[in-house]
PDB file of C-alpha atoms and ligand atoms in Angstrom:
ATOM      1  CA  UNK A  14       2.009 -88.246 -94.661  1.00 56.00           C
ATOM      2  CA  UNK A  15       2.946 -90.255 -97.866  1.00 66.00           C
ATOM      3  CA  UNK A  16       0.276 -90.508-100.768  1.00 71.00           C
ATOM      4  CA  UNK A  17      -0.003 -94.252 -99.572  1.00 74.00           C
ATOM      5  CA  UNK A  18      -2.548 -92.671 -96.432  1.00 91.00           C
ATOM      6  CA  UNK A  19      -4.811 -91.230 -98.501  1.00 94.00           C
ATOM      7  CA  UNK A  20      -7.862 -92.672 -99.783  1.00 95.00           C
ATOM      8  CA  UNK A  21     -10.319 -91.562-102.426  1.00 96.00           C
ATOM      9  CA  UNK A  22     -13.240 -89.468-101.009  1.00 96.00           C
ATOM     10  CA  UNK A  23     -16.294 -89.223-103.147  1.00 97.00           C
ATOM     11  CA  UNK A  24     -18.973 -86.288-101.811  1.00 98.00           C
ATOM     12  CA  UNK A  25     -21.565 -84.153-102.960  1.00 98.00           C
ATOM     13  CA  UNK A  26     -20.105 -80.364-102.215  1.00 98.00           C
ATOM     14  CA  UNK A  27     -22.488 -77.559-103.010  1.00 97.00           C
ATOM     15  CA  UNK A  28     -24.636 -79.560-105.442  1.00 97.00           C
ATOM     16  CA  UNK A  29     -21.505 -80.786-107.294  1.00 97.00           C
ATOM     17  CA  UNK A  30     -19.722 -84.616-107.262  1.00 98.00           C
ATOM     18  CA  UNK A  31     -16.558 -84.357-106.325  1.00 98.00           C
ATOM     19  CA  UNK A  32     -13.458 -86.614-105.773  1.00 97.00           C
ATOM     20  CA  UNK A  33     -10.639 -85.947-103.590  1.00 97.00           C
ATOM     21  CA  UNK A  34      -7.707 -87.869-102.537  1.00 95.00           C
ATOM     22  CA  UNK A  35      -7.648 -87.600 -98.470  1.00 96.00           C
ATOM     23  CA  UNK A  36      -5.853 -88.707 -95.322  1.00 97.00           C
ATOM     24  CA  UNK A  37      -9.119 -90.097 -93.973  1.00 97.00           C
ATOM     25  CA  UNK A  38      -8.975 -88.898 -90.326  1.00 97.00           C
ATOM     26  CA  UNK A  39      -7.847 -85.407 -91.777  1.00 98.00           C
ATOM     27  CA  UNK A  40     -10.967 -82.808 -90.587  1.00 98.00           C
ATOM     28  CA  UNK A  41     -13.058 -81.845 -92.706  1.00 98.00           C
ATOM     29  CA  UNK A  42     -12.658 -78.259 -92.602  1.00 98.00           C
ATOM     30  CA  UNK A  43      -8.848 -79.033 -93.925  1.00 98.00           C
ATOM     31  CA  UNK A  44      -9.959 -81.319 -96.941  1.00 98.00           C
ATOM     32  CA  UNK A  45     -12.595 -78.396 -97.965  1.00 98.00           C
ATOM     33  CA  UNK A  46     -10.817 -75.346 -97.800  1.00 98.00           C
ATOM     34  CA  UNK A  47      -7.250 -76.761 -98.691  1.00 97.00           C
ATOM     35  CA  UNK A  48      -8.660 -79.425-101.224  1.00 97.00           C
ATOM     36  CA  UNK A  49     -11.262 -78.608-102.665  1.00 97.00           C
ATOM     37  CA  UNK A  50     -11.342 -75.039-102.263  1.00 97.00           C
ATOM     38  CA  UNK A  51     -14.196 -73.617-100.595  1.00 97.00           C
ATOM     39  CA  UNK A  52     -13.326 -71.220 -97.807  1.00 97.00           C
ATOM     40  CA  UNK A  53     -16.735 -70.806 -96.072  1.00 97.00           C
ATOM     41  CA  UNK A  54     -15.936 -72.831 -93.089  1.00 98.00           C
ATOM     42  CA  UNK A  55     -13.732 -71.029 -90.986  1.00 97.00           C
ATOM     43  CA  UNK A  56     -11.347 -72.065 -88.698  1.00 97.00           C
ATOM     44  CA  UNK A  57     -11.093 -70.754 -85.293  1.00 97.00           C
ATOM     45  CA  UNK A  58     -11.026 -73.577 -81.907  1.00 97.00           C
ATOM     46  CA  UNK A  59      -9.980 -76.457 -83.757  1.00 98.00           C
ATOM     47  CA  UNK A  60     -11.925 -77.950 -80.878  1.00 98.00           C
ATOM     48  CA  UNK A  61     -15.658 -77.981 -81.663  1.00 98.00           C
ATOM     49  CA  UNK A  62     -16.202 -74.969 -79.448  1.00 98.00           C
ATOM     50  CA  UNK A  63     -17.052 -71.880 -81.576  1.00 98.00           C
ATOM     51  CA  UNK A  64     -19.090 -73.030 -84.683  1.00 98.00           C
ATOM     52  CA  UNK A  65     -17.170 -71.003 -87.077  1.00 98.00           C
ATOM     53  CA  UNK A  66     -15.696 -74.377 -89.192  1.00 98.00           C
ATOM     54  CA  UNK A  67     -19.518 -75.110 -89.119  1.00 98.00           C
ATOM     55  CA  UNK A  68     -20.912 -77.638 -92.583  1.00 98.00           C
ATOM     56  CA  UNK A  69     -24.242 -79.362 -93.033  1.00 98.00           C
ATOM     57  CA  UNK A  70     -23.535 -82.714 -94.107  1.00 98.00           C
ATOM     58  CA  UNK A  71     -27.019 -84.005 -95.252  1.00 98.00           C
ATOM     59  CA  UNK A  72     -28.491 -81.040 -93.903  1.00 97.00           C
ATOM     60  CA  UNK A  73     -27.476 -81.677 -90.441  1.00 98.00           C
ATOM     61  CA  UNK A  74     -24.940 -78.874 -88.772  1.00 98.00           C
ATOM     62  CA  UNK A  75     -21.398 -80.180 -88.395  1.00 98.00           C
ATOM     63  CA  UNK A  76     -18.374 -78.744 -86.148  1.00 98.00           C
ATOM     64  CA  UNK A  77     -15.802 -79.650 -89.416  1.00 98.00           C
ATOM     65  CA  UNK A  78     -13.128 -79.530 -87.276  1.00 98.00           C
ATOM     66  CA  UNK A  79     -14.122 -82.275 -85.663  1.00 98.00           C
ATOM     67  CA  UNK A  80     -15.122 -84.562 -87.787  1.00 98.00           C
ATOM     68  CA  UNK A  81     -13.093 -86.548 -90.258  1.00 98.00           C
ATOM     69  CA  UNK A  82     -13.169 -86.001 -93.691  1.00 98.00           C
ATOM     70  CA  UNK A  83     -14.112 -90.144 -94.567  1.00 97.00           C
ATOM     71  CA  UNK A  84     -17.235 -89.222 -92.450  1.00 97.00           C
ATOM     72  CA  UNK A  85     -18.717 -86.919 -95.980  1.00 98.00           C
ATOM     73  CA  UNK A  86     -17.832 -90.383 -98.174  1.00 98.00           C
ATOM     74  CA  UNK A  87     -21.133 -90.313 -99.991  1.00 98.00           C
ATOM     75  CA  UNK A  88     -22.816 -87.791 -98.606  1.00 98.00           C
ATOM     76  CA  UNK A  89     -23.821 -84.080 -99.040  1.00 98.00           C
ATOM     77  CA  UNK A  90     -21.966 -81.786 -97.996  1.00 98.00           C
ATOM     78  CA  UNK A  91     -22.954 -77.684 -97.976  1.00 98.00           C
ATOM     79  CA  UNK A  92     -20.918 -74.503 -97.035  1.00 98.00           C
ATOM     80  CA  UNK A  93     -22.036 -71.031 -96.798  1.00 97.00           C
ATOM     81  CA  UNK A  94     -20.251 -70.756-100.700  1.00 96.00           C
ATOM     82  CA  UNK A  95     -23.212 -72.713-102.020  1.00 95.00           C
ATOM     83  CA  UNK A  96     -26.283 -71.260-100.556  1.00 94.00           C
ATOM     84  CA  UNK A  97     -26.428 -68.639-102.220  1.00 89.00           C
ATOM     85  CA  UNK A  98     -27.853 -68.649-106.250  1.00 85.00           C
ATOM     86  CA  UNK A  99     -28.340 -66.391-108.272  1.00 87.00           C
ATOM     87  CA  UNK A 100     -29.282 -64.010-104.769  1.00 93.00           C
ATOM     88  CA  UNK A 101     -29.161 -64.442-101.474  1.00 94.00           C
ATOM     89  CA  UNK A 102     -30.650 -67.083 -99.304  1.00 96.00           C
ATOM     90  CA  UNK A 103     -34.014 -66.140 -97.336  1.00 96.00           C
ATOM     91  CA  UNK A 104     -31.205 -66.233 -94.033  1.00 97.00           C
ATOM     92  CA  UNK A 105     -28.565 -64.210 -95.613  1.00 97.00           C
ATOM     93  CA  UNK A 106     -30.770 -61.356 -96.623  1.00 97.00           C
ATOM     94  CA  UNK A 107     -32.301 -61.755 -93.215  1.00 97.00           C
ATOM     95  CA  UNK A 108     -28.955 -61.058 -92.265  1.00 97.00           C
ATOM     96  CA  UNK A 109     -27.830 -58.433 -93.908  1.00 96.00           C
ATOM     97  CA  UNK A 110     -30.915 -56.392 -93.728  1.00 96.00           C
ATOM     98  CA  UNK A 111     -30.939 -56.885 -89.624  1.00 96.00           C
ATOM     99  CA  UNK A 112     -26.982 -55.710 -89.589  1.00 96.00           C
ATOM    100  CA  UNK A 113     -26.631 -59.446 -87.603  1.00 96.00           C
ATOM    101  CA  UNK A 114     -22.726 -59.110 -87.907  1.00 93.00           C
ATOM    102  CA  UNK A 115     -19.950 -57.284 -87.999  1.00 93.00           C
ATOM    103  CA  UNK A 116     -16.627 -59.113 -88.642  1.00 95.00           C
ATOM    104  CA  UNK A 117     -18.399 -61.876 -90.571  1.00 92.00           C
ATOM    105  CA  UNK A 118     -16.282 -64.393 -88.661  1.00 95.00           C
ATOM    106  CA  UNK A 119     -19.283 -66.351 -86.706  1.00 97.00           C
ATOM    107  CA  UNK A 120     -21.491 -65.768 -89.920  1.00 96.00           C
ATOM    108  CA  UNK A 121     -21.105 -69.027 -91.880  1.00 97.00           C
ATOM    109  CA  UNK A 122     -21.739 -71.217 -89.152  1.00 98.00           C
ATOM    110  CA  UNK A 123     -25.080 -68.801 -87.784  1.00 98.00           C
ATOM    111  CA  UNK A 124     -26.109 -68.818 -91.174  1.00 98.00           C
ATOM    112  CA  UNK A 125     -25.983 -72.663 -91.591  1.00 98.00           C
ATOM    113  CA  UNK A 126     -27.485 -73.533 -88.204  1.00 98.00           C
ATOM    114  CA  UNK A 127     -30.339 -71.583 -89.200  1.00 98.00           C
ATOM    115  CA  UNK A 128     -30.401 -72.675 -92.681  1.00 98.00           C
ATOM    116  CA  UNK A 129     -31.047 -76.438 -91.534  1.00 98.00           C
ATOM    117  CA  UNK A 130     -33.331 -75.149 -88.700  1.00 98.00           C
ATOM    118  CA  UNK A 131     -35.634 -73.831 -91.259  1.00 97.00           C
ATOM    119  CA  UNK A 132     -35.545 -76.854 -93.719  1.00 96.00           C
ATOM    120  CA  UNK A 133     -35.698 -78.882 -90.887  1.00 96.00           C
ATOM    121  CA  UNK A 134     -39.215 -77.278 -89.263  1.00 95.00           C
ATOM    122  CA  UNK A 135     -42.464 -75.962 -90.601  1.00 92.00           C
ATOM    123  CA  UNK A 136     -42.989 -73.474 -86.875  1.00 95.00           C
ATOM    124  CA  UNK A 137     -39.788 -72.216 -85.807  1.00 97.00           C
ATOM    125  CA  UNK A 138     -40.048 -70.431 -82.237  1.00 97.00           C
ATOM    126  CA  UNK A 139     -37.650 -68.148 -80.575  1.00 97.00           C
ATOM    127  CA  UNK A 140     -36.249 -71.432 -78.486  1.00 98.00           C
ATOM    128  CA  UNK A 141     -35.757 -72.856 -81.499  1.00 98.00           C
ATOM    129  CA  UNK A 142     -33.618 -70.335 -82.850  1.00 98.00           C
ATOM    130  CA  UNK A 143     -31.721 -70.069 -79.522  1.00 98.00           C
ATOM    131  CA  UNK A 144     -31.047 -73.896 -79.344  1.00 98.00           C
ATOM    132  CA  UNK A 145     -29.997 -73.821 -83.530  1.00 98.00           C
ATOM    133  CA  UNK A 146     -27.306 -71.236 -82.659  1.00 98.00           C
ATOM    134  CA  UNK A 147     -26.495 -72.049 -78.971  1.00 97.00           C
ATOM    135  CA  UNK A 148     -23.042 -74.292 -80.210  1.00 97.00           C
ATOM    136  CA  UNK A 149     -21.790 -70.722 -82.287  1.00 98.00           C
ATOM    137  CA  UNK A 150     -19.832 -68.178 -80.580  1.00 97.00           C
ATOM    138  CA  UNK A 151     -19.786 -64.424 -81.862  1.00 96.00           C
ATOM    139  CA  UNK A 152     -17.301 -62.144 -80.483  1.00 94.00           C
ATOM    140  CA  UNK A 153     -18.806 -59.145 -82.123  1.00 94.00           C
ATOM    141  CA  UNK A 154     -22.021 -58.601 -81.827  1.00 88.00           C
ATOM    142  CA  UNK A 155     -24.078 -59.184 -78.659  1.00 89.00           C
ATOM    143  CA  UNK A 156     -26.058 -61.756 -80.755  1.00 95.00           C
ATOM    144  CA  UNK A 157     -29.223 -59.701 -80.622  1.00 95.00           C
ATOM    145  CA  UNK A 158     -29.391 -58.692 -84.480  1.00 96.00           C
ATOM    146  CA  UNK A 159     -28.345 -62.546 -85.314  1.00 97.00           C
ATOM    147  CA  UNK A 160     -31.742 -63.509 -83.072  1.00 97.00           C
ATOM    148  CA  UNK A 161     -33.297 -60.436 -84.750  1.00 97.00           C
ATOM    149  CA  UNK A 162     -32.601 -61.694 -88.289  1.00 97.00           C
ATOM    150  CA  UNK A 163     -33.866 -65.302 -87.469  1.00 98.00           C
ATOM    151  CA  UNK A 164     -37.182 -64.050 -85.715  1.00 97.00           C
ATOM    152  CA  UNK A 165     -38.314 -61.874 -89.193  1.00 97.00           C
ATOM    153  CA  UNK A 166     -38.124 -65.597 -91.056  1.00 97.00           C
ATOM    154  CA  UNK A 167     -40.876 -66.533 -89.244  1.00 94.00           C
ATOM    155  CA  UNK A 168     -44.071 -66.570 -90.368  1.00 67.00           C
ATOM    156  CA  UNK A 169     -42.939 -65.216 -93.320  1.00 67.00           C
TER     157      UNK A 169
HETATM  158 FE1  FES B  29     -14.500 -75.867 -85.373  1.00 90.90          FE
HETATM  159 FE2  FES B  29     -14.204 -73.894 -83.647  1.00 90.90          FE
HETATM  160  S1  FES B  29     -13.089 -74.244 -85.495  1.00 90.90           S
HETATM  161  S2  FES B  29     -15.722 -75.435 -83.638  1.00 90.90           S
HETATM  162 FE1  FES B  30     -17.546 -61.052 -85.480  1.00 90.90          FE
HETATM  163 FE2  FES B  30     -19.535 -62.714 -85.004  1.00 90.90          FE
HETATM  164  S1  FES B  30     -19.569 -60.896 -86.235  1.00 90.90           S
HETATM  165  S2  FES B  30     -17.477 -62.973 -84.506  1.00 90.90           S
END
């Protein structure tokens, strides 16, 4: 690809503005963890199948690996490196306190689906939890302790 492809990409990542110079049908999840750095998305399908390249881009859940990386111009982009302050999100302590997985590799997208689940809805019910996480795969764990974690946010 020669420099002439790329175009200037201007996002909000983690709560910072940032400017990167992208191919702009290169995915997303390439352009974040190559360019700018931020290794939360995993990669695993490459073919918006197990959830792990997972983003919210304006607090919707995003399969990274699908989408192109001119699709963030403008727009607000989180990955599982920025939820967490100065502790843990409400869902990551959830998490680790229910032992909801074991080789971490599902986690970031789980984490995020649930994340925008819960900003997105005052009542969260178990279907609601089920349908968040339905498009993330987890190889590890049996998914009970994920749905375990979830459940204790409500009515919190
Ligand atoms: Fe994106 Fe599997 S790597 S859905
Ligand atoms: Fe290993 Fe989910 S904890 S894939």
């Amino acid at each position: 690809m020669s420099s002439a492809d790329r175009k200037h990409l201007s996002l909000t990542l983690n709560g910072k503005t940032i400017t990167l110079l992208s191919q702009p049908s290169a995915p997303l999840v390439d352009v974040l963890r190559d360019e700018a750095g931020v290794k939360g998305p995993r990669i695993g399908c490459r073919n918006g199948d197990c959830g792990a390249c997972t983003v919210l881009i304006d607090d919707e859940p995003y399969k990274s690996c699908i989408v192109a990386c001119a699709r963030a111009d403008g727009r607000e982009v989180e990955t599982l490196d920025g939820l967490a302050k100065d502790t843990l999100s409400a869902v990551q302590e959830a998490f680790w306190s229910h032992n909801a997985f074991q080789c971490g590799y599902c986690m970031s997208g789980h984490i995020l689906c649930l994340v925008a689940l819960f900003r997105q809805q005052d009542k969260v019910t178990r279907q609601d939890i089920d349908d968040a996480i339905a498009g993330n795969l987890c190889r590890c764990t049996g998914y009970q302790n994920i749905v375990n974690a979830a459940l204790s946010l409500i009515d919190r």
